[in-house]
Amino acid sequence: MKKIFLWIFLLQSFALLHATLVLDGNGSTMDLSLNALEIGSGQTVLLKNFILNNLQGNDNTGRIIMYDSTSSLTLQNCTLNLSGDYTYTHGYWTIRGANKINGYGKRFTVSPADFINHLRIEANASLEIGDGVKLEFDEAISDTFAIIFDSTTSSSGKLILSDATLYANIPGGLTFTNGELVIRGESTIDGDTTLTLGCGIAANDCFLTIEPSAKLHLAAGSGITWMNAGVESFDTSESGILDVKNGAAFNDPLTPIDFNHETMILDSATFDGTTSITLKNVTTLLRRDLNLNRDITLNNVILNGQDNQLTLATATKLFVDSGATVSLQNLDLVNATNKIRFNDASGKIWLDDVKLDSDIYSPFYISPYSIEFTNSDCMFNAGLTLPVNLSYVSKFPFGGTLSFNEHNLTLSSDLIMGANGRLDSTTNGTISTDADANLRSIFFNGDQSFSKSLKLNNNLILDG
């Protein structure tokens, strides 16, 4: 094997490399602005510690030319700076060490031709797509494993999107196994791109990491299918953002997913699959109305509707996890009858600027303070059934039926009954005030009624 150490490497004529070569730039620059690096049939070239400037064109007429499927290029600790779009159609590239592709607004395209061995990222190696580059896979590629990750028991290859875009409109989409997809900056899975993580075998799971302050956008038409068998959560380092655009889809047919510590921004997203999703320590913002068609478990979650509507499909339920506090904010909650459930008595829901358009009731309310109406701007146009003792605070009229079912409603504010409001105490429910014994009032604004006996303590005023 020939080994050439270069301090400064400036190509001034075409270099046809027919031997197996190691070129070590020791941090120097290789300028491809005028000429090209050619790798012949059956030849392997290892570029180490180089900065390659002005890469563009394609591997037939561009600045790095691969002759056929037997041409091989290995990059080790190199930076490629694109001066134009570059298309890679022949041979195979291997990524070793830490490598990066830069070039704002430029495309690095992987296209078929005799593309056989694909783009391979070795164990403990990384390829960072940065600086606004779009990594694109041509739609004519038939193999979903267009990127191959090598792994060991302690490390795996990484594809890093750093303010970059991944686009792959290929049949069956892309499948990532063994490695790790890392999100830095604001990066996007572009439209028509279907990305599958894992293949149903735990040993081949692919991690998804959204780093601190990073944001992953799932564009309209894109989708992620979670086929990991052993990895059940996103590692988001407690501050990443997952932005699911209108028309994007998230599918997990195999394993329940635990979204952990990130912020989710949902824009009419679709969550499909047969298993449940867990939102844990997550702040979720709705950009538009959201229809949920699968069970979701909530654990220390803030769900902020931003004045949009959350509709629960027929068989969909929201589960409050053990010990969790869930805050529903600025939300129009639709079709929620018997849909909010608690895993045990330690869970709690706080309602803040919430509008109920359907009755809330679940036999799983088993803690006296499972529901707290903590903000003075909750609106109840539907009924609320009390299966246990609950506390209530609101200054908006209650427009539905308030059913006690033998339980106690503790008022932390005045209770204002709307024109269609009705107090229903079929089995002798009780209204009382909160612990500070402030004087509370019940205001009737219409022909309200209540059945049987309604017990009122001496701190209440009936007005109307």
XYZ file of C-alpha atoms in Angstrom, residues 55-69 85-93 107-116 118-119 135-138:
40
model
C -16.747 20.156 -4.685
C -19.519 20.191 -7.307
C -20.823 18.437 -10.418
C -21.161 14.654 -10.378
C -18.903 11.624 -10.281
C -18.797 11.474 -14.073
C -17.782 15.041 -14.844
C -17.430 16.659 -11.438
C -14.631 17.180 -8.936
C -14.564 13.677 -7.462
C -14.996 11.078 -10.215
C -15.842 7.460 -9.434
C -15.427 5.252 -12.514
C -17.783 2.394 -11.700
C -19.261 0.256 -8.930
C -24.681 20.686 -6.213
C -22.882 17.335 -6.298
C -24.310 13.972 -7.410
C -22.750 10.661 -6.438
C -23.750 7.806 -8.782
C -20.965 5.204 -8.882
C -18.941 3.122 -6.478
C -19.247 3.448 -2.744
C -18.206 5.848 -0.037
C -27.488 19.475 -2.612
C -25.470 16.324 -2.088
C -27.402 13.737 -4.107
C -27.077 9.977 -4.011
C -28.282 8.612 -7.366
C -28.500 4.971 -8.541
C -26.614 4.029 -11.741
C -24.432 1.107 -10.600
C -24.788 2.234 -7.010
C -24.290 -1.046 -5.135
C -24.150 2.547 -0.812
C -22.967 5.045 1.763
C -28.888 15.278 1.520
C -31.009 13.805 -1.252
C -31.609 10.229 -2.382
C -32.764 9.823 -5.964
